[in-house]
Coordinates of C-alpha atoms in Angstrom, one line a residue:
Chain A
M1 CA 0.0 0.0 0.0
S2 CA 1.4 3.4 -0.9
P3 CA 1.8 6.0 1.9
R4 CA -0.5 8.3 0.2
R5 CA -3.4 5.9 0.4
R6 CA -2.5 5.0 3.9
R7 CA -2.6 8.6 4.9
G8 CA -5.8 9.2 3.1
Q9 CA -7.5 6.4 4.9
A10 CA -6.2 7.4 8.3
T11 CA -7.3 11.0 7.8
R12 CA -10.7 9.9 6.6
S13 CA -11.3 7.6 9.5
T14 CA -9.9 9.7 12.3
R15 CA -10.3 13.3 11.2
P16 CA -13.2 13.5 8.7
H17 CA -13.1 17.3 8.5
A18 CA -9.4 18.0 8.3
G19 CA -8.4 20.0 5.3
G20 CA -7.1 17.5 2.8
D21 CA -4.8 19.8 0.8
R22 CA -2.8 21.5 3.4
R23 CA -1.0 18.6 5.0
P24 CA 0.2 16.9 1.8
A25 CA 1.6 20.3 0.7
R26 CA 3.5 20.8 4.0
S27 CA 4.7 17.2 4.0
G28 CA 5.9 17.7 0.5
R29 CA 8.1 20.5 1.7
L30 CA 9.4 18.3 4.4
A31 CA 10.1 15.5 2.0
L32 CA 12.1 18.0 -0.1
L33 CA 14.0 19.1 2.9
F34 CA 14.7 15.5 3.9
L35 CA 15.7 14.3 0.5
L36 CA 17.6 17.2 -0.9
P37 CA 20.9 16.8 1.1
F38 CA 20.9 13.1 0.5
A39 CA 20.2 13.6 -3.2
L40 CA 22.9 16.2 -3.5
V41 CA 25.6 14.1 -2.0
V42 CA 24.6 11.0 -3.9
F43 CA 24.2 13.0 -7.1
V44 CA 27.6 14.8 -7.0
F45 CA 29.7 11.9 -5.6
F46 CA 27.9 8.9 -7.1
V47 CA 25.8 9.8 -10.1
V48 CA 28.2 12.4 -11.5
P49 CA 31.2 9.9 -11.3
V50 CA 29.0 7.4 -13.1
V51 CA 28.4 9.9 -16.0
L52 CA 32.0 11.1 -15.8
T53 CA 33.2 7.5 -16.1
L54 CA 31.1 7.1 -19.3
L55 CA 32.4 10.4 -20.7
M56 CA 36.0 9.8 -19.8
S57 CA 35.9 6.4 -21.5
L58 CA 35.3 8.2 -24.8
T59 CA 38.5 10.3 -24.4
D60 CA 42.2 9.8 -24.3
V61 CA 42.6 11.7 -21.0
S62 CA 45.7 10.6 -19.1
V63 CA 48.5 12.0 -17.1
A64 CA 50.3 12.8 -20.4
T65 CA 47.4 14.9 -21.8
G66 CA 46.5 16.4 -18.4
L67 CA 42.9 17.2 -17.5
G68 CA 42.9 20.0 -20.2
G69 CA 44.5 18.6 -23.3
F70 CA 42.6 15.4 -24.0
R71 CA 40.8 14.5 -27.2
W72 CA 37.4 12.8 -27.8
I73 CA 38.2 9.5 -29.5
G74 CA 34.8 7.9 -29.6
L75 CA 34.9 4.2 -29.1
D76 CA 38.6 3.9 -29.6
N77 CA 39.2 2.8 -26.0
Y78 CA 36.8 0.0 -26.4
R79 CA 38.4 -1.1 -29.7
R80 CA 41.7 -1.0 -27.9
I81 CA 40.3 -3.3 -25.2
L82 CA 39.0 -5.7 -27.8
G83 CA 42.5 -5.9 -29.4
D84 CA 44.4 -6.0 -26.2
P85 CA 46.1 -9.3 -25.7
S86 CA 46.1 -8.9 -21.9
A87 CA 42.4 -8.2 -21.8
G88 CA 41.5 -11.8 -22.9
L89 CA 43.8 -13.2 -20.2
V90 CA 42.4 -10.9 -17.6
L91 CA 38.9 -11.7 -18.5
R92 CA 39.6 -15.4 -18.2
N93 CA 41.3 -14.7 -14.9
T94 CA 38.2 -12.8 -13.7
F95 CA 35.8 -15.6 -14.6
F96 CA 38.0 -18.2 -13.0
Y97 CA 38.4 -16.1 -9.9
V98 CA 34.7 -15.3 -9.5
G99 CA 33.5 -18.8 -10.4
T100 CA 35.9 -20.7 -8.2
T101 CA 35.6 -18.4 -5.1
L102 CA 31.9 -18.5 -5.5
V103 CA 31.5 -22.2 -5.7
L104 CA 34.1 -23.2 -3.2
F105 CA 33.7 -20.6 -0.5
N106 CA 30.9 -18.1 -0.9
V107 CA 28.3 -20.8 -1.5
G108 CA 30.2 -24.1 -0.7
L109 CA 31.9 -23.4 2.5
A110 CA 29.1 -21.1 3.6
L111 CA 26.7 -24.0 3.2
V112 CA 28.9 -26.4 5.1
L113 CA 29.3 -23.9 7.9
A114 CA 25.6 -23.2 8.1
L115 CA 24.7 -26.9 8.3
A116 CA 27.4 -27.8 10.8
T117 CA 26.6 -24.8 13.1
S118 CA 23.0 -25.8 13.0
L119 CA 23.8 -29.4 14.0
V120 CA 25.6 -28.5 17.2
P121 CA 23.9 -26.8 20.2
E122 CA 22.8 -23.3 19.3
R123 CA 25.2 -21.6 21.8
W124 CA 28.2 -23.2 20.1
G125 CA 26.8 -22.7 16.7
G126 CA 26.5 -19.0 17.4
L127 CA 30.1 -19.0 18.6
F128 CA 31.4 -20.6 15.5
R129 CA 29.4 -18.3 13.3
A130 CA 30.8 -15.3 15.2
A131 CA 34.3 -16.6 14.6
W132 CA 33.7 -16.9 10.9
L133 CA 32.6 -13.2 10.7
L134 CA 36.1 -12.2 12.0
P135 CA 37.8 -12.1 8.6
R136 CA 35.1 -9.9 7.3
I137 CA 35.4 -7.3 10.0
T138 CA 39.2 -7.5 10.1
P139 CA 40.6 -4.4 8.2
S140 CA 41.8 -5.6 4.8
V141 CA 45.4 -4.5 5.4
V142 CA 45.7 -6.4 8.6
Y143 CA 44.1 -9.5 7.2
V144 CA 46.4 -9.6 4.2
L145 CA 49.4 -8.8 6.4
V146 CA 48.8 -12.0 8.3
W147 CA 48.2 -14.0 5.1
K148 CA 51.6 -12.8 3.8
Y149 CA 53.2 -14.2 6.9
M150 CA 51.3 -17.4 6.6
A151 CA 52.5 -17.9 3.1
A152 CA 56.1 -16.9 3.5
E153 CA 59.1 -19.1 2.9
P154 CA 60.9 -20.8 5.8
P155 CA 61.7 -20.1 8.5
Y156 CA 58.9 -17.5 8.7
G157 CA 56.0 -19.1 6.9
V158 CA 53.4 -20.7 9.0
I159 CA 51.9 -22.8 6.3
N160 CA 55.3 -24.4 5.6
Q161 CA 55.8 -25.0 9.3
A162 CA 52.4 -26.7 9.6
L163 CA 53.2 -28.8 6.6
G164 CA 56.5 -29.7 8.3
W165 CA 54.6 -31.0 11.3
L166 CA 52.6 -33.2 9.0
G167 CA 55.9 -34.5 7.5
I168 CA 55.6 -32.7 4.2
D169 CA 58.7 -30.9 3.2
S170 CA 58.1 -27.5 1.6
T171 CA 60.2 -24.4 1.2
Q172 CA 58.2 -22.3 -1.2
N173 CA 56.5 -19.0 -0.7
W174 CA 52.9 -19.9 -1.3
L175 CA 51.9 -16.5 -2.7
Y176 CA 54.5 -17.1 -5.5
A177 CA 54.1 -20.8 -5.9
K178 CA 50.3 -21.0 -5.8
P179 CA 49.1 -17.5 -6.3
W180 CA 45.6 -18.4 -7.4
A181 CA 44.9 -20.8 -4.6
M182 CA 46.0 -18.1 -2.2
V183 CA 44.0 -15.3 -3.8
I184 CA 40.9 -17.5 -3.8
A185 CA 41.4 -18.6 -0.2
I186 CA 42.1 -15.0 1.0
N187 CA 38.8 -13.7 -0.6
G188 CA 36.9 -16.9 0.1
L189 CA 37.4 -16.9 3.9
V190 CA 35.9 -13.3 3.9
G191 CA 33.1 -14.2 1.5
A192 CA 31.9 -17.3 3.3
S193 CA 30.3 -15.5 6.2
M194 CA 27.5 -13.8 4.3
G195 CA 26.2 -17.1 2.8
M196 CA 26.6 -18.7 6.2
I197 CA 24.4 -16.2 7.9
I198 CA 21.7 -16.3 5.2
F199 CA 21.7 -20.1 5.0
S200 CA 21.6 -20.4 8.8
A201 CA 18.5 -18.1 9.0
A202 CA 16.9 -20.2 6.2
I203 CA 17.6 -23.4 8.1
R204 CA 16.1 -21.9 11.3
A205 CA 13.0 -20.9 9.3
I206 CA 12.2 -24.6 8.4
P207 CA 9.2 -25.7 10.4
R208 CA 10.4 -27.9 13.2
E209 CA 7.5 -30.4 12.7
Q210 CA 8.9 -31.3 9.3
L211 CA 12.2 -32.2 10.8
V212 CA 10.7 -34.1 13.8
A213 CA 8.3 -36.0 11.6
A214 CA 11.1 -37.1 9.3
H215 CA 13.2 -38.0 12.3
V216 CA 10.4 -40.0 13.7
D217 CA 10.1 -41.8 10.4
G218 CA 13.7 -42.9 10.9
A219 CA 15.7 -40.3 8.9
G220 CA 19.2 -39.7 10.1
S221 CA 21.1 -36.3 10.1
W222 CA 22.3 -36.8 6.6
S223 CA 19.0 -37.7 5.0
L224 CA 17.3 -34.8 7.0
I225 CA 19.9 -32.5 5.3
R226 CA 19.5 -34.1 1.9
H227 CA 15.8 -34.4 1.6
I228 CA 14.4 -31.6 3.8
V229 CA 17.0 -28.9 4.4
L230 CA 18.9 -28.7 1.1
P231 CA 15.8 -28.4 -1.1
Q232 CA 14.7 -25.4 1.0
L233 CA 18.1 -23.7 0.6
R234 CA 17.8 -23.5 -3.2
W235 CA 16.4 -20.0 -3.2
P236 CA 18.7 -18.4 -0.7
A237 CA 21.6 -20.1 -2.5
L238 CA 20.5 -18.4 -5.7
F239 CA 20.4 -15.1 -3.9
V240 CA 23.8 -15.5 -2.4
A241 CA 25.3 -16.6 -5.7
A242 CA 23.8 -13.6 -7.6
Y243 CA 24.8 -11.1 -5.0
Q244 CA 28.3 -12.4 -4.4
T245 CA 28.9 -12.5 -8.2
L246 CA 28.5 -8.8 -8.2
S247 CA 30.7 -8.3 -5.2
L248 CA 33.5 -10.5 -6.5
L249 CA 33.4 -8.9 -9.9
A250 CA 34.1 -5.5 -8.5
S251 CA 36.3 -6.2 -5.5
Y252 CA 40.0 -6.2 -6.0
E253 CA 41.2 -4.8 -2.7
Y254 CA 42.6 -8.1 -1.3
I255 CA 44.2 -9.0 -4.6
L256 CA 45.8 -5.6 -4.8
L257 CA 47.3 -6.0 -1.3
A258 CA 48.2 -9.7 -1.6
T259 CA 49.8 -10.1 -5.0
N260 CA 49.0 -6.9 -6.8
G261 CA 48.1 -9.0 -9.9
G262 CA 51.4 -10.8 -9.9
P263 CA 53.7 -12.7 -9.5
G264 CA 55.0 -11.7 -12.8
Y265 CA 52.8 -10.2 -15.5
D266 CA 49.0 -10.5 -15.1
T267 CA 49.1 -13.8 -13.3
T268 CA 46.3 -12.9 -10.8
E269 CA 45.2 -9.7 -12.5
V270 CA 41.4 -9.5 -12.6
W271 CA 39.3 -7.0 -14.6
A272 CA 38.7 -4.6 -11.7
L273 CA 42.3 -4.6 -10.8
Y274 CA 43.3 -4.2 -14.4
A275 CA 41.1 -1.1 -14.6
F276 CA 42.7 0.2 -11.4
H277 CA 46.2 -0.4 -12.7
T278 CA 45.6 1.2 -16.1
A279 CA 43.9 4.3 -14.6
L280 CA 45.7 5.0 -11.4
S281 CA 48.7 2.9 -10.8
N282 CA 50.5 2.4 -14.1
Y283 CA 53.9 0.8 -14.3
F284 CA 55.1 3.5 -16.6
G285 CA 53.8 6.4 -14.7
N286 CA 51.4 7.4 -17.5
A287 CA 48.1 6.7 -15.8
Q288 CA 45.5 6.4 -18.6
F289 CA 42.3 7.7 -17.1
G290 CA 40.3 7.3 -20.3
L291 CA 41.2 3.7 -21.0
G292 CA 40.8 2.8 -17.3
A293 CA 37.3 4.4 -17.4
A294 CA 36.4 2.3 -20.4
L295 CA 37.6 -0.8 -18.6
A296 CA 35.5 0.2 -15.6
T297 CA 32.5 0.8 -17.8
V298 CA 32.7 -2.7 -19.2
L299 CA 32.7 -4.0 -15.6
V300 CA 29.8 -1.8 -14.7
L301 CA 27.8 -3.0 -17.7
I302 CA 28.4 -6.6 -16.6
G303 CA 27.4 -5.6 -13.1
V304 CA 24.2 -3.8 -14.2
A305 CA 23.2 -6.7 -16.4
A306 CA 23.7 -9.0 -13.5
S307 CA 21.7 -6.8 -11.1
V308 CA 18.8 -6.5 -13.6
L309 CA 18.8 -10.2 -13.9
Y310 CA 18.8 -10.7 -10.1
L311 CA 16.1 -8.0 -9.6
R312 CA 13.9 -10.0 -12.0
F313 CA 14.6 -13.1 -9.9
F314 CA 13.8 -11.4 -6.7
N315 CA 10.6 -9.7 -7.8
F316 CA 11.3 -6.0 -7.7
R317 CA 7.7 -5.1 -6.6
T318 CA 7.8 -7.1 -3.4
M319 CA 11.2 -5.6 -2.7
T320 CA 10.2 -1.9 -3.1
G321 CA 7.0 -2.6 -1.2
G322 CA 8.4 -4.9 1.4
P323 CA 9.9 -3.8 4.7
R324 CA 13.6 -4.7 4.3
I325 CA 16.4 -6.5 2.4
E326 CA 15.9 -9.7 4.1
A327 CA 17.3 -12.5 1.9
A328 CA 15.0 -15.0 0.6
Chain B
M1 CA 16.1 -26.4 14.3
L2 CA 18.2 -29.1 13.0
G3 CA 20.4 -29.2 16.1
S4 CA 17.5 -29.6 18.5
V5 CA 16.3 -32.6 16.6
S6 CA 19.6 -34.4 16.6
E7 CA 20.2 -33.5 20.3
T8 CA 17.4 -35.9 21.2
R9 CA 19.6 -38.7 19.7
R10 CA 23.3 -38.6 19.7
P11 CA 25.7 -35.7 19.5
A12 CA 26.5 -34.6 16.0
W13 CA 30.2 -35.8 16.0
G14 CA 30.6 -35.1 12.3
A15 CA 29.5 -31.5 12.6
W16 CA 31.8 -30.9 15.6
L17 CA 34.7 -32.4 13.9
L18 CA 34.2 -30.5 10.7
L19 CA 33.7 -27.2 12.6
A20 CA 36.9 -27.7 14.6
A21 CA 38.9 -28.6 11.5
V22 CA 37.9 -25.6 9.5
T23 CA 37.9 -23.1 12.3
L24 CA 41.2 -24.1 13.8
P25 CA 43.3 -22.4 11.1
L26 CA 41.2 -19.3 11.6
A27 CA 41.9 -19.2 15.3
A28 CA 45.6 -19.9 14.6
F29 CA 45.5 -16.9 12.2
Y30 CA 44.6 -14.4 14.9
A31 CA 46.6 -16.1 17.6
W32 CA 49.6 -15.7 15.4
L33 CA 49.0 -11.9 15.0
L34 CA 48.7 -11.4 18.7
L35 CA 51.8 -13.5 19.4
A36 CA 53.8 -11.7 16.8
S37 CA 53.0 -8.3 18.2
W38 CA 54.7 -9.3 21.5
S39 CA 57.6 -11.2 19.9
D40 CA 61.0 -10.3 18.7
G41 CA 60.6 -12.1 15.4
M42 CA 58.6 -15.2 14.6
E43 CA 59.6 -18.4 13.0
G44 CA 56.3 -19.8 12.0
F45 CA 54.5 -20.1 15.3
R46 CA 57.6 -20.0 17.4
P47 CA 58.3 -16.6 19.0
L48 CA 62.0 -16.1 19.1
A49 CA 61.9 -13.9 22.2
L50 CA 59.0 -12.2 23.9
T51 CA 59.3 -8.4 24.1
A52 CA 57.3 -5.2 24.5
R53 CA 59.7 -3.3 22.2
N54 CA 57.3 -3.7 19.3
W55 CA 54.8 -1.4 21.1
S56 CA 57.3 1.4 21.5
F57 CA 55.7 3.2 18.7
L58 CA 53.0 4.2 21.2
W59 CA 55.4 6.3 23.3
S60 CA 58.5 7.1 21.4
A61 CA 57.8 8.3 17.9
D62 CA 60.1 7.0 15.1
P63 CA 61.3 10.2 13.3
M64 CA 61.2 8.4 10.0
A65 CA 57.5 7.3 10.3
P66 CA 54.4 9.4 10.7
S67 CA 53.2 9.8 14.3
V68 CA 50.8 6.9 15.1
W69 CA 48.6 9.3 17.1
K70 CA 48.2 11.6 14.2
L71 CA 47.3 8.6 12.0
T72 CA 44.8 7.4 14.6
L73 CA 43.2 10.8 14.8
N74 CA 42.9 10.9 11.0
T75 CA 41.3 7.4 11.0
F76 CA 39.0 8.3 13.8
L77 CA 37.9 11.6 12.2
F78 CA 37.4 9.8 8.9
A79 CA 35.3 7.1 10.4
A80 CA 33.3 9.4 12.7
L81 CA 32.5 11.8 10.0
V82 CA 31.5 9.0 7.7
A83 CA 29.2 7.5 10.3
L84 CA 27.6 10.9 11.2
G85 CA 27.1 11.8 7.6
E86 CA 25.6 8.5 6.6
I87 CA 23.2 8.4 9.6
G88 CA 22.2 12.0 9.2
L89 CA 21.5 11.7 5.4
A90 CA 20.1 8.2 5.5
S91 CA 17.7 8.7 8.4
T92 CA 16.1 11.7 6.8
A93 CA 16.0 10.4 3.2
A94 CA 14.7 7.0 4.4
Y95 CA 11.9 8.6 6.4
A96 CA 10.9 10.7 3.4
L97 CA 10.8 7.6 1.2
S98 CA 9.0 5.5 3.7
R99 CA 6.4 8.0 5.0
L100 CA 6.2 11.2 3.2
H101 CA 4.5 12.1 -0.1
V102 CA 7.4 12.0 -2.6
P103 CA 6.8 12.4 -6.3
G104 CA 8.2 9.4 -8.2
R105 CA 8.7 7.4 -5.1
R106 CA 9.1 4.1 -7.0
L107 CA 11.7 5.7 -9.1
W108 CA 13.7 6.9 -6.1
L109 CA 13.5 3.4 -4.6
S110 CA 14.7 1.7 -7.8
M111 CA 17.6 4.2 -8.0
L112 CA 18.4 3.2 -4.4
I113 CA 18.5 -0.5 -5.3
I114 CA 20.4 0.0 -8.5
L115 CA 23.0 2.2 -6.8
H116 CA 23.3 -0.3 -4.0
A117 CA 24.0 -3.1 -6.4
F118 CA 26.3 -0.9 -8.4
P119 CA 29.9 -1.7 -8.0
G120 CA 30.8 1.7 -6.6
I121 CA 34.5 1.0 -6.3
T122 CA 34.7 1.0 -10.1
L123 CA 34.1 4.7 -10.0
L124 CA 37.5 5.4 -8.4
V125 CA 39.0 6.9 -11.6
A126 CA 36.2 9.4 -12.0
M127 CA 36.1 10.1 -8.3
F128 CA 39.8 10.9 -8.5
V129 CA 39.4 13.3 -11.4
L130 CA 36.3 14.8 -9.9
L131 CA 37.9 15.5 -6.5
Q132 CA 40.9 17.1 -8.2
R133 CA 38.6 19.4 -10.2
L134 CA 36.7 20.3 -7.0
G135 CA 39.9 20.9 -5.2
L136 CA 39.0 18.2 -2.7
Y137 CA 41.7 15.8 -3.7
D138 CA 43.9 14.7 -0.7
T139 CA 41.5 16.4 1.8
L140 CA 39.6 14.7 4.6
L141 CA 36.4 16.3 3.4
G142 CA 36.8 14.9 -0.1
V143 CA 37.4 11.3 0.8
V144 CA 34.7 11.4 3.5
L145 CA 32.1 12.6 1.0
A146 CA 33.2 10.0 -1.5
K147 CA 32.8 7.2 1.1
I148 CA 29.4 8.6 2.3
A149 CA 28.0 8.7 -1.2
L150 CA 29.1 5.1 -2.1
D151 CA 27.6 3.7 1.1
L152 CA 24.6 5.9 1.4
P153 CA 22.2 3.9 -0.8
F154 CA 22.7 0.8 1.4
H155 CA 22.1 2.7 4.7
A156 CA 19.0 4.5 3.3
W157 CA 17.6 1.2 2.2
V158 CA 18.2 -0.5 5.6
L159 CA 16.7 2.4 7.5
K160 CA 13.7 2.6 5.2
G161 CA 13.1 -1.0 6.3
F162 CA 13.1 0.1 10.0
Y163 CA 10.8 3.0 9.3
D164 CA 8.4 0.7 7.4
Q165 CA 8.0 -1.4 10.6
V166 CA 6.9 1.6 12.8
S167 CA 3.2 1.5 13.3
W168 CA 1.4 4.3 11.6
D169 CA -0.7 4.9 14.7
H170 CA 2.2 6.3 16.6
E171 CA 2.5 9.1 14.1
M172 CA -1.2 9.7 13.8
A173 CA -1.4 10.1 17.5
G174 CA 1.3 12.7 17.4
L175 CA -0.3 14.6 14.5
L176 CA -3.6 14.6 16.2
D177 CA -2.0 16.2 19.3
G178 CA -1.1 19.1 17.0
A179 CA 2.6 18.4 16.3
N180 CA 3.9 18.8 12.8
R181 CA 5.6 16.0 10.8
L182 CA 9.1 17.2 11.7
T183 CA 8.4 17.1 15.4
V184 CA 6.7 13.8 15.2
W185 CA 9.6 12.4 13.3
R186 CA 12.1 13.7 15.8
R187 CA 10.2 13.0 19.0
V188 CA 8.2 9.9 18.2
V189 CA 9.6 8.0 15.2
L190 CA 13.4 8.4 15.7
P191 CA 13.3 6.9 19.2
I192 CA 11.4 3.9 18.0
I193 CA 14.0 3.1 15.3
R194 CA 16.9 3.7 17.6
P195 CA 18.2 0.1 17.2
G196 CA 18.4 0.6 13.5
L197 CA 20.2 3.9 13.8
V198 CA 22.7 2.4 16.2
A199 CA 23.3 -0.7 14.1
S200 CA 23.7 1.4 11.0
G201 CA 26.0 3.9 12.8
V202 CA 28.2 1.3 14.3
F203 CA 28.5 -0.4 11.0
A204 CA 29.3 2.8 9.2
F205 CA 32.0 3.7 11.7
L206 CA 33.6 0.3 11.5
S207 CA 33.5 0.3 7.7
G208 CA 35.1 3.8 7.7
W209 CA 37.7 2.7 10.2
S210 CA 38.7 -0.2 8.1
E211 CA 38.5 1.5 4.7
F212 CA 41.7 1.2 2.7
L213 CA 41.1 1.8 -1.0
L214 CA 39.4 5.2 -0.9
P215 CA 41.9 7.0 1.3
Y216 CA 44.7 5.2 -0.5
V217 CA 43.7 6.7 -3.8
L218 CA 41.9 9.9 -2.8
A219 CA 43.9 11.1 0.2
P220 CA 47.3 9.5 0.3
G221 CA 49.2 12.5 1.5
A222 CA 51.1 12.6 4.8
E223 CA 48.6 15.0 6.4
T224 CA 45.5 13.0 5.6
Q225 CA 46.9 9.5 5.9
T226 CA 44.9 6.9 7.8
L227 CA 46.2 3.8 9.7
S228 CA 45.1 1.5 6.9
V229 CA 47.1 3.5 4.2
Y230 CA 50.1 3.6 6.5
L231 CA 49.9 -0.2 7.2
G232 CA 49.4 -0.8 3.5
S233 CA 52.7 1.0 2.8
L234 CA 54.4 -1.0 5.6
L235 CA 53.1 -4.1 4.0
S236 CA 54.9 -3.5 0.8
Q237 CA 58.2 -2.4 2.5
A238 CA 58.8 -4.4 5.6
D239 CA 61.1 -7.3 5.7
M240 CA 59.7 -10.6 6.9
A241 CA 62.2 -10.8 9.8
D242 CA 61.1 -7.4 11.1
Y243 CA 57.3 -7.7 11.3
G244 CA 57.1 -7.3 15.0
T245 CA 56.3 -3.6 14.9
V246 CA 54.0 -4.0 11.9
A247 CA 52.1 -6.7 13.8
A248 CA 51.8 -4.4 16.9
V249 CA 50.5 -1.5 14.8
A250 CA 48.1 -3.9 13.2
V251 CA 46.8 -5.2 16.5
F252 CA 46.5 -1.5 17.7
Y253 CA 44.6 -0.6 14.6
M254 CA 42.3 -3.6 14.9
A255 CA 41.6 -3.5 18.6
P256 CA 38.7 -1.0 18.4
V257 CA 37.0 -3.1 15.7
L258 CA 37.3 -6.2 17.8
L259 CA 36.0 -4.5 20.9
V260 CA 32.9 -3.1 19.1
Y261 CA 32.4 -6.5 17.4
F262 CA 32.6 -8.3 20.7
F263 CA 30.0 -6.2 22.4
L264 CA 27.7 -5.4 19.5
Q265 CA 28.0 -8.6 17.5
R266 CA 24.4 -9.6 17.5
F267 CA 23.4 -6.2 16.4
L268 CA 25.7 -6.3 13.4
V269 CA 24.8 -9.8 12.2
E270 CA 21.5 -8.4 11.2
L271 CA 23.1 -5.7 9.0
Y272 CA 25.7 -8.1 7.6
S273 CA 22.9 -10.5 6.5
G274 CA 21.4 -7.5 4.7
G275 CA 24.2 -8.1 2.3
V276 CA 27.3 -6.0 2.6
K277 CA 29.6 -6.1 -0.2
R278 CA 33.0 -5.1 1.0

């Protein structure tokens, strides 16, 4: 129900003689007052950058041209991206990174954690879930700092030491030896918590009678999970996958800090990081704002397409009408 | 719940085992950081010698490095301004969108969702150029405004949810007593959604406190540097053998986050489940 109708009804039923025009007018002024500062900040520092990104992507603006001496070059940047040999590699990297992290951690590990924490007594389950939120709240620089030490070569590296205890001899720096495994684990441990919380809530929402009935019929934990719990997690899983795809596509902070796209050339470079490097942190000191903006635009287009898709999935009307962004 | 069903039978050994196995490395991860901050070098998990020397940055400033107190002040100012700005702007805008007559309400709401789903961090290049044009590059104000704008759609959306749950009768009662909408909002509605405001504010503060990329790109100068940017620079310089001080600075930087998390964890879980990207 829209607020206008609600107000109309309330006014009718409680104050039949109240002047109908005056209050909406005044509340309109208030709405303006309340929305204007918000709209201004969002417009200048969110909407304008969006437009600016689009415009810049059509120019050759860079450190070399300065902000004054650039030229409009139409779609040349996009043509350059199409012909760029690294772009193909970076795109493949991106899909690999997003897909693997999503399946193994953001959905996979999240599901395992949600199920396991639901099987132990709630107090303990809550404790484990709290522990798994730690990587997410840890500032990225601190988090990656510890990972660097974990991965280091002997005698510093913790991973190598732990492997030594298991009788496996290893002297490599894992960030150089297995950069992808590390990058995926670093992002995955952070990403697992959101799915874990959503899945746990969904499990809690399953009517207890269903579980008890199945249990009375002789179902064990595993068949309870397989036949009752998992089917009901399909919808939340879809939500988590869609949402985290967007997050993973755009996030490059941990990769920047951990490997900076290396070791070597473009090894763990993903699209967002490639845009960042091209535009702001170029090896040759000539930061290419225009080309970087074009790369960012490509990413945004993928992101917008994905969000349109997922808005369709999650019924936009119920979302705008409904009370909050509760998953599923 | 699943657990309560299985409790009536035998303990879920498999689940316990699994949780212990996957959570142990995580616990070790943080134990290592704490240990390293008090140790004169670490070989894996073995502290070479315990010392408090790593913490000397707190009382005797290294002339080569920026003062840690200045960095902390910058970080605090950044996080506090971000939190205040986001709460102030989101609580008003969300109220308007939830309760007031706004032309094109559905359009506003769709913009909110699209911006929320929009990968804001991809705008860094344009943000960089824009702030330079506005003369706000490398200023606290500039990076604060950038951060607020990127996070605002999310907070407005969450707070709108809280407003939607407030019963309309509360407001009607206030209006019938002769108060205007502004007074009713301030006196009646805001106190009701206080839990939402606190959760949103705490979250915004923590998110600002931890932010790395925006200050790193938009305010990297010595005067505006935050702890995260400073630690980031140490991360690329420091030698493995000499990570004691870095670990201590990291623990110092992380301590407020952990404290807040420890006390307000249940509060935050709700917001995290709302789907936070970074």
